[in-house]
Amino acid sequence: MTEGTGIDAGDLPEDLTAAEAGMWQAFRNGTVYDLSSGDTVVDDPHGGHPWGEARTVRARIVAWLLLDGPPALAGRVSSLKLVGVQISGTLDLAGGTVVPYLELKRCRFERDVLLPEARVTTLRMVDCSVPRLEAARLQTEGDLHLPRCRFHNGVRLTDAHIGTDLLLNMAVVYRDRTGRSVSADGLTVGQDLQAELLESHGELRLRSAKIGVSLSLRGARLANPYTRFALNAPQLTVERSLYLTPAGVGGQAPYGTTPARGTRVQRFECRGGVRLDDGRFGDAVDLERARFVLTDEQELSLRRVQTPELRFLGEQPQRGKVVLSGARVVNLVDRASAWPGPGNLHMGGFTYENLVPQGPFPLAERLDWVAAATAEYNPEPYERLAAVLRAGGEDEDAREVLLAKQRRRRETLPPAGKLWGYAQDWTVAYGYRPGRAAVWMAVLWAASSLAFARADHPPVNREGHPPWNPALYALDLLLPVIDLGQAGQWRLHGGWQWLQAAMILLGWILATTVAAGTTRLLRRN
């Protein structure tokens, strides 16, 4: 019988197998067509047990029903709901418009599913075995659900438009010939993209994707030893939050909630590089307990990311680099143990407005954090940290940070500059501890006053000289420019001349360092 003949009357084509005839009638009734045996081992679509002809329908007949199927029976809505069915051949719906509701559960596809440039209302494939899903530029009015499915040669959703939610929860996706597990550049999802407990073997690619609400990779395991990135998502836009956090295993907790007590928790784990460069996230990027296993050449790259909150609370990467260059964050929520060691952290141009440490994060460790990010001296991270601390009312800590900056800068100077730097540090701590100069001045004044009290001091002029006062004489030597009328009136001999010269020199050093520190302090304010 020629395809299409008798469709208007709802006739049953003559060349259908028994399994296909049953599917045809179920389509017109809008009922579930279940060919499961009841044996969980036999019914496993991912197992090796053959299903045979009694459970097999041709992909051509499935496409016929979906694209040009018979009318529904009176009072019914036609839909294709298959359970435990094996589909032979390639299901080719490329460029077609699928109006009927489509739901496939625990089905097995012998060949690829082709949906490029197709239009569907809602498509649900649950716990199915599929060689490959090819769905570039697919458009759905509702959801695209692919939970617990296994794709043996990858999924392609390039430039697809999903009207509401895209679900990949607990799916297992293996790489295609290009090394990618999921290719979804330019993907647009109207609401949530949920890929919780996803298992990805290859590159998960989301370049320039746009997610209308949140992107959840809770408990996902991404592994890609073949190319540079396991998660490659530059220019990703998420209106709410990106979750790379733990998920409960075995429970059916509501989306976005914390797993109940006693639930086994699986953390997010990524074995391979991560690129989120130039991403925009409306609420937060959450890395709570995330684990990144990188090689020395791989990175967790957050270059130029913009988000109100970055929750950097994962496990410390043992290798590889964390790059935050150019990122802009309002709240940096972090933990001291989460950051990598020296040489593996880069923060050039990284700006944040508030620090919200989780657990102890003393200033000494925060300074180590800045030092780890600056293999070569760079004042910017120190100044950013000082500005944030000062804005939070921690002025003393801010001064300590700026002092650490000067000490770090001193390491880059030539010997003469280092010597002058040490002088400023010992005397007034580069102007950040000006009270120290007064202490030095008092000590030198007291010591020299006691010394000069024993000195032989013949007057320069026999007549018209003031009374000898060793305390005023010492102070006159220590204070440059100011003349107290003592230093030029008395003549010292021998070692006392050397002490006199030393006092004058120390006075000038103290005065110069105080002036330099005060200038720096005024300039900063």
Short mmCIF file of C-alpha atoms in Angstrom, two decimals:
data_model
loop_
_atom_site.label_atom_id
_atom_site.label_comp_id
_atom_site.label_asym_id
_atom_site.label_seq_id
_atom_site.Cartn_x
_atom_site.Cartn_y
_atom_site.Cartn_z
CA MET A 1 0.00 0.00 0.00
CA THR A 2 1.36 3.45 -0.90
CA GLU A 3 2.17 5.61 2.11
CA GLY A 4 -0.50 8.23 2.71
CA THR A 5 -3.30 6.24 1.08
CA GLY A 6 -6.32 5.96 3.33
CA ILE A 7 -4.84 8.18 6.02
CA ASP A 8 -7.75 10.56 6.03
CA ALA A 9 -10.09 7.68 6.74
CA GLY A 10 -7.75 6.30 9.37
CA ASP A 11 -7.22 3.01 7.57
CA LEU A 12 -4.46 0.71 8.79
CA PRO A 13 -1.70 0.24 6.19
CA GLU A 14 -1.34 -3.35 5.04
CA ASP A 15 2.45 -3.65 5.25
CA LEU A 16 2.72 -3.02 9.01
CA THR A 17 4.07 -5.65 11.35
CA ALA A 18 2.07 -6.64 14.38
CA ALA A 19 4.19 -4.37 16.59
CA GLU A 20 3.74 -1.46 14.17
CA ALA A 21 -0.01 -2.04 13.89
CA GLY A 22 -0.32 -1.84 17.65
CA MET A 23 1.74 1.36 17.66
CA TRP A 24 -0.49 2.79 14.91
CA GLN A 25 -3.66 2.20 16.90
CA ALA A 26 -2.10 3.53 20.12
CA PHE A 27 -1.12 6.69 18.25
CA ARG A 28 -4.73 7.30 17.19
CA ASN A 29 -5.95 6.60 20.73
CA GLY A 30 -3.25 8.77 22.32
CA THR A 31 -2.40 5.93 24.70
CA VAL A 32 0.90 4.48 25.88
CA TYR A 33 2.26 1.64 23.74
CA ASP A 34 4.29 -0.57 26.08
CA LEU A 35 6.20 -3.62 24.77
CA SER A 36 8.19 -4.22 27.97
CA SER A 37 8.49 -7.84 29.13
CA GLY A 38 8.43 -7.05 32.86
CA ASP A 39 11.94 -8.43 33.37
CA THR A 40 14.18 -5.52 34.36
CA VAL A 41 17.29 -7.24 32.95
CA VAL A 42 15.69 -7.96 29.59
CA ASP A 43 14.04 -4.54 29.42
CA ASP A 44 17.26 -2.61 30.04
CA PRO A 45 17.74 -0.61 26.82
CA HIS A 46 21.46 -0.29 27.54
CA GLY A 47 21.97 -4.01 28.12
CA GLY A 48 22.90 -6.65 25.59
CA HIS A 49 19.73 -8.71 25.67
CA PRO A 50 18.16 -8.87 22.17
CA TRP A 51 14.57 -7.71 21.89
CA GLY A 52 13.57 -9.35 18.62
CA GLU A 53 10.96 -8.50 16.01
CA ALA A 54 8.06 -8.57 18.45
CA ARG A 55 9.43 -5.39 20.07
CA THR A 56 10.80 -3.73 16.94
CA VAL A 57 9.23 -1.05 14.77
CA ARG A 58 10.72 0.64 11.75
CA ALA A 59 11.94 4.24 12.07
CA ARG A 60 10.14 4.99 8.77
CA ILE A 61 6.78 4.14 10.31
CA VAL A 62 7.53 6.26 13.39
CA ALA A 63 8.39 9.21 11.12
CA TRP A 64 5.20 8.60 9.11
CA LEU A 65 3.09 8.85 12.26
CA LEU A 66 4.83 11.97 13.48
CA LEU A 67 4.92 13.90 10.20
CA ASP A 68 1.78 12.73 8.42
CA GLY A 69 -0.04 10.40 10.76
CA PRO A 70 -3.70 9.32 10.74
CA PRO A 71 -6.33 11.41 12.50
CA ALA A 72 -7.10 10.77 16.14
CA LEU A 73 -10.15 8.78 17.07
CA ALA A 74 -13.20 10.75 18.12
CA GLY A 75 -12.64 12.40 21.49
CA ARG A 76 -8.90 11.55 21.48
CA VAL A 77 -5.67 13.45 20.90
CA SER A 78 -3.13 11.63 18.77
CA SER A 79 0.29 11.19 20.40
CA LEU A 80 3.18 8.79 20.24
CA LYS A 81 4.06 7.31 23.65
CA LEU A 82 6.37 4.33 23.38
CA VAL A 83 7.82 2.23 26.21
CA GLY A 84 10.31 -0.60 25.74
CA VAL A 85 10.28 -0.40 21.94
CA GLN A 86 13.22 -0.99 19.61
CA ILE A 87 13.38 1.31 16.59
CA SER A 88 15.26 -0.01 13.57
CA GLY A 89 16.77 2.22 10.92
CA THR A 90 17.50 5.94 11.08
CA LEU A 91 14.74 8.10 12.52
CA ASP A 92 14.94 11.03 10.12
CA LEU A 93 12.75 14.02 10.96
CA ALA A 94 15.13 16.63 9.52
CA GLY A 95 13.33 19.80 8.52
CA GLY A 96 9.96 18.40 9.51
CA THR A 97 7.24 19.76 11.75
CA VAL A 98 6.14 17.36 14.46
CA VAL A 99 2.78 18.32 15.91
CA PRO A 100 1.84 15.25 18.00
CA TYR A 101 3.15 14.88 21.51
CA LEU A 102 6.21 12.56 21.52
CA GLU A 103 7.42 10.58 24.53
CA LEU A 104 9.81 7.62 24.42
CA LYS A 105 10.75 5.70 27.57
CA ARG A 106 13.33 2.94 27.84
CA CYS A 107 13.49 2.60 24.08
CA ARG A 108 16.41 1.39 22.00
CA PHE A 109 17.48 3.00 18.72
CA GLU A 110 19.57 0.94 16.33
CA ARG A 111 20.75 4.01 14.41
CA ASP A 112 20.94 7.80 14.76
CA VAL A 113 18.08 10.16 15.48
CA LEU A 114 18.11 13.08 13.02
CA LEU A 115 16.29 16.28 14.00
CA PRO A 116 18.21 19.13 12.32
CA GLU A 117 16.00 22.14 11.62
CA ALA A 118 12.95 20.22 12.83
CA ARG A 119 10.11 21.86 14.74
CA VAL A 120 8.43 20.03 17.60
CA THR A 121 6.19 20.98 20.49
CA THR A 122 7.66 18.86 23.31
CA LEU A 123 10.05 15.94 22.95
CA ARG A 124 10.74 13.56 25.80
CA MET A 125 13.22 10.70 25.53
CA VAL A 126 13.74 9.07 28.90
CA ASP A 127 16.29 6.32 29.61
CA CYS A 128 16.79 5.53 25.93
CA SER A 129 19.80 4.13 24.12
CA VAL A 130 20.69 6.29 21.11
CA PRO A 131 23.78 6.02 18.88
CA ARG A 132 23.71 9.78 18.19
CA LEU A 133 21.27 12.68 18.42
CA GLU A 134 21.73 15.15 15.58
CA ALA A 135 19.55 18.19 16.32
CA ALA A 136 21.28 21.32 15.06
CA ARG A 137 18.87 24.26 14.79
CA LEU A 138 16.07 22.21 16.34
CA GLN A 139 13.18 24.35 17.61
CA THR A 140 10.83 23.25 20.37
CA GLU A 141 7.90 25.14 21.79
CA GLY A 142 8.16 23.28 25.08
CA ASP A 143 10.72 20.98 26.70
CA LEU A 144 13.46 18.78 25.37
CA HIS A 145 13.90 16.02 27.95
CA LEU A 146 16.78 13.54 27.61
CA PRO A 147 17.28 12.25 31.19
CA ARG A 148 19.09 8.95 31.79
CA CYS A 149 19.65 8.48 28.06
CA ARG A 150 22.91 7.13 26.68
CA PHE A 151 24.36 8.62 23.53
CA HIS A 152 27.21 6.57 22.14
CA ASN A 153 28.42 9.06 19.52
CA GLY A 154 27.53 12.41 21.01
CA VAL A 155 24.74 14.95 20.88
CA ARG A 156 24.60 17.96 18.60
CA LEU A 157 22.37 20.90 19.56
CA THR A 158 24.18 23.69 17.74
CA ASP A 159 21.98 26.81 17.44
CA ALA A 160 18.98 24.89 18.79
CA HIS A 161 16.13 26.86 20.38
CA ILE A 162 14.44 25.14 23.32
CA GLY A 163 11.26 26.89 24.38
CA THR A 164 11.32 25.99 28.07
CA ASP A 165 13.61 23.41 29.74
CA LEU A 166 16.45 21.22 28.47
CA LEU A 167 17.01 18.19 30.70
CA LEU A 168 20.11 16.00 30.55
CA ASN A 169 19.97 14.72 34.12
CA MET A 170 21.85 11.45 34.65
CA ALA A 171 22.53 11.15 30.91
CA VAL A 172 25.71 9.45 29.68
CA VAL A 173 27.24 10.98 26.57
CA TYR A 174 30.30 9.65 24.75
CA ARG A 175 32.37 11.63 22.30
CA ASP A 176 31.88 11.83 18.57
CA ARG A 177 34.57 11.82 15.88
CA THR A 178 35.57 15.39 16.76
CA GLY A 179 36.09 14.55 20.44
CA ARG A 180 32.94 16.35 21.61
CA SER A 181 30.26 14.80 23.75
CA VAL A 182 27.73 17.63 23.51
CA SER A 183 28.07 20.27 20.79
CA ALA A 184 25.72 23.11 21.66
CA ASP A 185 27.31 26.33 20.40
CA GLY A 186 24.70 29.05 20.12
CA LEU A 187 22.12 27.03 22.05
CA THR A 188 19.19 29.02 23.45
CA VAL A 189 17.12 27.64 26.35
CA GLY A 190 14.07 29.57 27.50
CA GLN A 191 14.27 28.46 31.13
CA ASP A 192 16.57 25.92 32.83
CA LEU A 193 19.29 23.71 31.45
CA GLN A 194 19.57 20.87 33.94
CA ALA A 195 22.40 18.40 33.51
CA GLU A 196 22.63 17.10 37.06
CA LEU A 197 24.65 13.88 37.49
CA LEU A 198 25.52 14.07 33.79
CA GLU A 199 28.39 11.82 32.71
CA SER A 200 30.29 13.36 29.81
CA HIS A 201 33.17 11.61 28.02
CA GLY A 202 34.52 14.30 25.74
CA GLU A 203 34.20 18.05 25.34
CA LEU A 204 30.98 19.61 26.60
CA ARG A 205 30.75 22.65 24.36
CA LEU A 206 28.40 25.59 25.07
CA ARG A 207 30.05 28.49 23.28
CA SER A 208 27.78 31.58 23.20
CA ALA A 209 24.87 29.63 24.68
CA LYS A 210 22.04 31.58 26.34
CA ILE A 211 20.16 30.12 29.30
CA GLY A 212 17.00 31.93 30.39
CA VAL A 213 17.14 30.93 34.07
CA SER A 214 19.84 28.64 35.53
CA LEU A 215 22.41 26.13 34.34
CA SER A 216 22.83 23.22 36.75
CA LEU A 217 25.70 20.74 36.52
CA ARG A 218 25.23 19.54 40.08
CA GLY A 219 27.00 16.25 40.65
CA ALA A 220 28.07 16.02 37.00
CA ARG A 221 31.25 14.21 36.02
CA LEU A 222 33.05 15.61 33.02
CA ALA A 223 36.13 13.91 31.61
CA ASN A 224 38.05 14.71 28.46
CA PRO A 225 41.58 13.34 28.18
CA TYR A 226 41.47 13.79 24.40
CA THR A 227 41.51 17.57 23.96
CA ARG A 228 42.19 20.67 26.05
CA PHE A 229 38.77 21.32 27.58
CA ALA A 230 36.19 19.18 29.33
CA LEU A 231 33.83 22.17 29.64
CA ASN A 232 34.24 24.74 26.90
CA ALA A 233 31.70 27.54 27.34
CA PRO A 234 33.11 30.99 26.49
CA GLN A 235 30.62 33.86 26.15
CA LEU A 236 28.01 31.85 28.03
CA THR A 237 25.04 33.87 29.28
CA VAL A 238 23.00 32.60 32.24
CA GLU A 239 20.29 34.88 33.56
CA ARG A 240 20.46 33.41 37.07
CA SER A 241 23.13 31.00 38.36
CA LEU A 242 25.66 28.43 37.22
CA TYR A 243 25.86 25.50 39.65
CA LEU A 244 28.98 23.32 39.69
CA THR A 245 28.03 21.86 43.07
CA PRO A 246 27.14 18.52 44.70
CA ALA A 247 23.92 16.63 44.05
CA GLY A 248 22.12 13.94 45.97
CA VAL A 249 22.33 10.48 44.43
CA GLY A 250 19.26 8.27 44.52
CA GLY A 251 16.90 10.87 45.95
CA GLN A 252 14.42 12.91 43.98
CA ALA A 253 14.96 16.20 45.77
CA PRO A 254 13.30 19.20 44.17
CA TYR A 255 15.46 21.10 41.73
CA GLY A 256 17.80 23.55 43.41
CA THR A 257 17.35 22.25 46.96
CA THR A 258 19.94 20.86 49.33
CA PRO A 259 19.93 17.03 49.50
CA ALA A 260 18.25 15.66 52.60
CA ARG A 261 20.33 14.37 55.52
CA GLY A 262 21.56 10.84 54.87
CA THR A 263 21.44 11.19 51.08
CA ARG A 264 24.61 10.10 49.32
CA VAL A 265 26.15 13.19 47.77
CA GLN A 266 28.16 13.30 44.56
CA ARG A 267 30.25 16.40 43.99
CA PHE A 268 30.83 18.04 40.64
CA GLU A 269 34.06 16.71 39.15
CA CYS A 270 35.84 17.85 36.03
CA ARG A 271 38.85 16.04 34.59
CA GLY A 272 40.03 18.48 31.98
CA GLY A 273 40.18 22.20 31.37
CA VAL A 274 37.27 24.57 31.95
CA ARG A 275 36.74 27.74 29.94
CA LEU A 276 34.04 30.22 30.98
CA ASP A 277 35.72 33.29 29.51
CA ASP A 278 33.55 36.38 28.96
CA GLY A 279 30.58 34.71 30.65
CA ARG A 280 27.70 36.71 32.09
CA PHE A 281 25.83 35.31 35.09
CA GLY A 282 22.91 37.20 36.62
CA ASP A 283 23.12 35.83 40.17
CA ALA A 284 26.15 33.64 40.90
CA VAL A 285 28.80 31.16 39.81
CA ASP A 286 28.78 28.48 42.51
CA LEU A 287 31.77 26.12 42.82
CA GLU A 288 30.86 24.66 46.23
CA ARG A 289 32.97 21.50 46.77
CA ALA A 290 33.78 21.30 43.05
CA ARG A 291 36.79 19.19 42.10
CA PHE A 292 39.00 20.07 39.14
CA VAL A 293 41.66 17.61 38.00
CA LEU A 294 43.93 19.44 35.58
CA THR A 295 47.24 18.85 33.85
CA ASP A 296 49.99 21.46 34.04
CA GLU A 297 48.85 22.92 30.70
CA GLN A 298 45.14 23.09 31.54
CA GLU A 299 43.20 25.90 33.22
CA LEU A 300 40.09 26.77 35.12
CA SER A 301 39.62 29.94 33.12
CA LEU A 302 37.23 32.67 34.28
CA ARG A 303 38.71 35.51 32.24
CA ARG A 304 36.50 38.59 32.11
CA VAL A 305 33.58 36.81 33.77
CA GLN A 306 30.93 39.12 35.24
CA THR A 307 28.70 37.98 38.10
CA PRO A 308 27.32 39.44 41.34
CA GLU A 309 28.76 36.53 43.32
CA LEU A 310 31.57 34.05 42.82
CA ARG A 311 31.52 31.19 45.31
CA PHE A 312 35.05 29.81 45.05
CA LEU A 313 34.63 27.02 47.60
CA GLY A 314 35.89 23.96 45.77
CA GLU A 315 38.77 21.61 46.38
CA GLN A 316 42.22 23.07 45.75
CA PRO A 317 43.48 22.09 42.27
CA GLN A 318 46.75 20.26 42.65
CA ARG A 319 47.93 21.11 39.13
CA GLY A 320 46.96 23.48 36.37
CA LYS A 321 46.06 27.16 36.66
CA VAL A 322 43.13 29.22 37.92
CA VAL A 323 42.76 32.38 35.85
CA LEU A 324 40.55 35.29 36.93
CA SER A 325 42.15 38.01 34.82
CA GLY A 326 39.73 40.78 34.02
CA ALA A 327 36.84 39.19 35.94
CA ARG A 328 34.37 41.49 37.72
CA VAL A 329 32.64 40.25 40.87
CA VAL A 330 30.63 42.01 43.56
CA ASN A 331 30.91 39.38 46.32
CA LEU A 332 33.87 37.01 46.41
CA VAL A 333 32.88 34.13 48.68
CA ASP A 334 35.95 31.98 49.16
CA ARG A 335 37.87 29.63 51.40
CA ALA A 336 41.61 29.74 52.07
CA SER A 337 42.04 26.07 51.19
CA ALA A 338 40.32 26.45 47.79
CA TRP A 339 42.97 28.55 46.06
CA PRO A 340 45.97 27.06 44.22
CA GLY A 341 49.55 27.67 45.20
CA PRO A 342 52.10 30.21 43.90
CA GLY A 343 52.42 30.40 40.13
CA ASN A 344 49.07 28.73 39.49
CA LEU A 345 46.80 31.71 40.20
CA HIS A 346 46.43 34.70 37.90
CA MET A 347 44.31 37.72 38.89
CA GLY A 348 45.48 40.61 36.72
CA GLY A 349 42.61 43.07 36.45
CA PHE A 350 40.37 40.98 38.73
CA THR A 351 37.99 43.30 40.61
CA TYR A 352 35.72 42.50 43.53
CA GLU A 353 33.86 44.75 45.95
CA ASN A 354 33.34 42.56 49.01
CA LEU A 355 35.18 39.63 50.59
CA VAL A 356 33.04 36.99 52.29
CA PRO A 357 35.42 34.29 53.56
CA GLN A 358 33.97 30.98 54.63
CA GLY A 359 35.99 29.81 57.61
CA PRO A 360 39.28 31.26 58.89
CA PHE A 361 41.11 33.42 56.36
CA PRO A 362 43.61 35.58 58.33
CA LEU A 363 45.30 38.54 56.71
CA ALA A 364 48.64 36.73 56.47
CA GLU A 365 47.03 34.01 54.36
CA ARG A 366 45.19 36.63 52.30
CA LEU A 367 48.55 38.26 51.54
CA ASP A 368 49.91 34.85 50.54
CA TRP A 369 46.87 34.58 48.23
CA VAL A 370 47.84 37.84 46.54
CA ALA A 371 51.49 36.84 46.36
CA ALA A 372 50.51 33.53 44.74
CA ALA A 373 48.78 35.49 41.98
CA THR A 374 51.78 37.72 41.23
CA ALA A 375 54.82 35.76 40.18
CA GLU A 376 56.26 39.14 39.19
CA TYR A 377 55.51 42.29 41.14
CA ASN A 378 52.13 43.80 40.26
CA PRO A 379 50.65 46.51 42.51
CA GLU A 380 47.07 46.06 41.29
CA PRO A 381 46.02 43.00 43.37
CA TYR A 382 47.41 44.61 46.53
CA GLU A 383 45.63 47.88 45.87
CA ARG A 384 42.34 46.11 45.12
CA LEU A 385 42.54 44.12 48.36
CA ALA A 386 43.41 47.25 50.35
CA ALA A 387 40.50 49.18 48.82
CA VAL A 388 38.05 46.39 49.70
CA LEU A 389 39.35 46.16 53.27
CA ARG A 390 39.19 49.93 53.71
CA ALA A 391 35.63 50.01 52.35
CA GLY A 392 34.75 47.38 54.95
CA GLY A 393 36.15 49.52 57.77
CA GLU A 394 39.35 47.48 58.24
CA ASP A 395 41.81 50.36 57.88
CA GLU A 396 44.61 48.70 59.83
CA ASP A 397 44.49 45.61 57.60
CA ALA A 398 44.40 47.84 54.53
CA ARG A 399 47.62 49.55 55.67
CA GLU A 400 49.25 46.16 56.22
CA VAL A 401 48.37 45.19 52.65
CA LEU A 402 49.85 48.37 51.22
CA LEU A 403 52.96 47.88 53.34
CA ALA A 404 53.27 44.36 51.94
CA LYS A 405 52.97 45.87 48.46
CA GLN A 406 55.94 48.19 49.12
CA ARG A 407 58.02 45.35 50.50
CA ARG A 408 57.21 43.26 47.43
CA ARG A 409 58.14 46.19 45.19
CA ARG A 410 61.46 46.55 47.02
CA GLU A 411 62.49 43.12 45.73
CA THR A 412 62.47 44.46 42.16
CA LEU A 413 64.70 47.50 42.85
CA PRO A 414 68.48 47.85 42.30
CA PRO A 415 70.75 47.68 45.37
CA ALA A 416 70.60 51.43 46.08
CA GLY A 417 66.82 51.39 45.84
CA LYS A 418 66.63 48.37 48.12
CA LEU A 419 68.84 50.10 50.70
CA TRP A 420 66.63 53.19 50.66
CA GLY A 421 63.57 50.94 50.87
CA TYR A 422 64.92 49.19 53.95
CA ALA A 423 65.56 52.61 55.53
CA GLN A 424 61.95 53.65 54.92
CA ASP A 425 60.68 50.32 56.19
CA TRP A 426 62.70 50.34 59.42
CA THR A 427 61.94 53.94 60.23
CA VAL A 428 58.33 54.67 59.28
CA ALA A 429 57.20 51.45 57.51
CA TYR A 430 56.89 53.38 54.22
CA GLY A 431 54.65 55.93 55.91
CA TYR A 432 52.02 53.42 56.99
CA ARG A 433 53.31 53.51 60.59
CA PRO A 434 54.33 57.15 61.10
CA GLY A 435 54.42 56.77 64.88
CA ARG A 436 57.55 54.69 64.46
CA ALA A 437 59.52 57.83 63.43
CA ALA A 438 58.66 59.51 66.73
CA VAL A 439 59.95 56.46 68.62
CA TRP A 440 63.24 56.51 66.68
CA MET A 441 63.56 60.24 67.27
CA ALA A 442 62.97 59.89 71.00
CA VAL A 443 65.47 57.04 71.33
CA LEU A 444 68.17 58.88 69.39
CA TRP A 445 67.53 62.12 71.28
CA ALA A 446 67.75 60.44 74.68
CA ALA A 447 70.87 58.44 73.83
CA SER A 448 72.70 61.40 72.25
CA SER A 449 71.72 63.73 75.07
CA LEU A 450 73.34 61.38 77.58
CA ALA A 451 76.41 61.05 75.38
CA PHE A 452 76.88 64.77 74.75
CA ALA A 453 76.60 65.47 78.47
CA ARG A 454 80.12 63.97 78.79
CA ALA A 455 81.61 65.67 75.75
CA ASP A 456 84.27 68.39 75.88
CA HIS A 457 82.58 71.39 74.26
CA PRO A 458 84.64 74.55 73.94
CA PRO A 459 82.60 77.43 72.46
CA VAL A 460 83.23 78.71 68.97
CA ASN A 461 83.06 82.29 70.23
CA ARG A 462 84.37 83.16 73.66
CA GLU A 463 81.77 85.82 74.09
CA GLY A 464 78.02 85.83 73.41
CA HIS A 465 77.39 82.09 73.40
CA PRO A 466 74.33 80.48 75.10
CA PRO A 467 74.67 78.10 78.05
CA TRP A 468 75.65 74.54 77.13
CA ASN A 469 72.57 72.25 77.00
CA PRO A 470 73.31 68.71 75.74
CA ALA A 471 69.60 67.91 75.24
CA LEU A 472 68.98 70.97 73.07
CA TYR A 473 72.28 70.38 71.26
CA ALA A 474 71.24 66.81 70.35
CA LEU A 475 67.78 67.98 69.25
CA ASP A 476 69.31 70.72 67.11
CA LEU A 477 71.40 68.12 65.29
CA LEU A 478 68.43 65.77 64.77
CA LEU A 479 66.03 68.37 63.41
CA PRO A 480 67.12 69.54 59.95
CA VAL A 481 66.28 73.08 58.81
CA ILE A 482 65.15 74.13 62.33
CA ASP A 483 67.86 76.09 64.22
CA LEU A 484 67.69 75.92 68.02
CA GLY A 485 70.88 78.01 68.46
CA GLN A 486 73.09 75.22 69.81
CA ALA A 487 74.74 73.32 66.96
CA GLY A 488 76.78 76.25 65.63
CA GLN A 489 77.94 77.51 69.04
CA TRP A 490 80.11 74.64 70.24
CA ARG A 491 83.14 72.86 68.84
CA LEU A 492 83.56 69.10 69.37
CA HIS A 493 86.75 67.12 68.84
CA GLY A 494 87.73 63.54 68.02
CA GLY A 495 85.03 60.87 68.15
CA TRP A 496 82.42 63.42 69.18
CA GLN A 497 82.64 64.90 65.70
CA TRP A 498 81.74 61.54 64.21
CA LEU A 499 78.78 61.28 66.56
CA GLN A 500 77.77 64.81 65.57
CA ALA A 501 77.87 63.90 61.85
CA ALA A 502 75.94 60.66 62.48
CA MET A 503 73.21 62.56 64.30
CA ILE A 504 72.85 65.04 61.44
CA LEU A 505 72.70 62.21 58.88
CA LEU A 506 70.13 60.24 60.89
CA GLY A 507 68.04 63.35 61.32
CA TRP A 508 67.92 63.91 57.57
CA ILE A 509 67.05 60.24 56.92
CA LEU A 510 64.22 60.34 59.44
CA ALA A 511 62.91 63.61 58.06
CA THR A 512 63.06 62.41 54.44
CA THR A 513 61.36 59.09 55.13
CA VAL A 514 58.64 60.81 57.15
CA ALA A 515 58.09 63.25 54.29
CA ALA A 516 57.99 60.43 51.72
CA GLY A 517 55.57 58.41 53.81
CA THR A 518 53.33 61.39 54.50
CA THR A 519 53.24 62.25 50.80
CA ARG A 520 52.27 58.68 49.93
CA LEU A 521 49.58 58.67 52.63
CA LEU A 522 48.12 61.99 51.44
CA ARG A 523 48.21 60.86 47.81
CA ARG A 524 46.37 57.64 48.69
CA ASN A 525 43.71 59.52 50.65
#
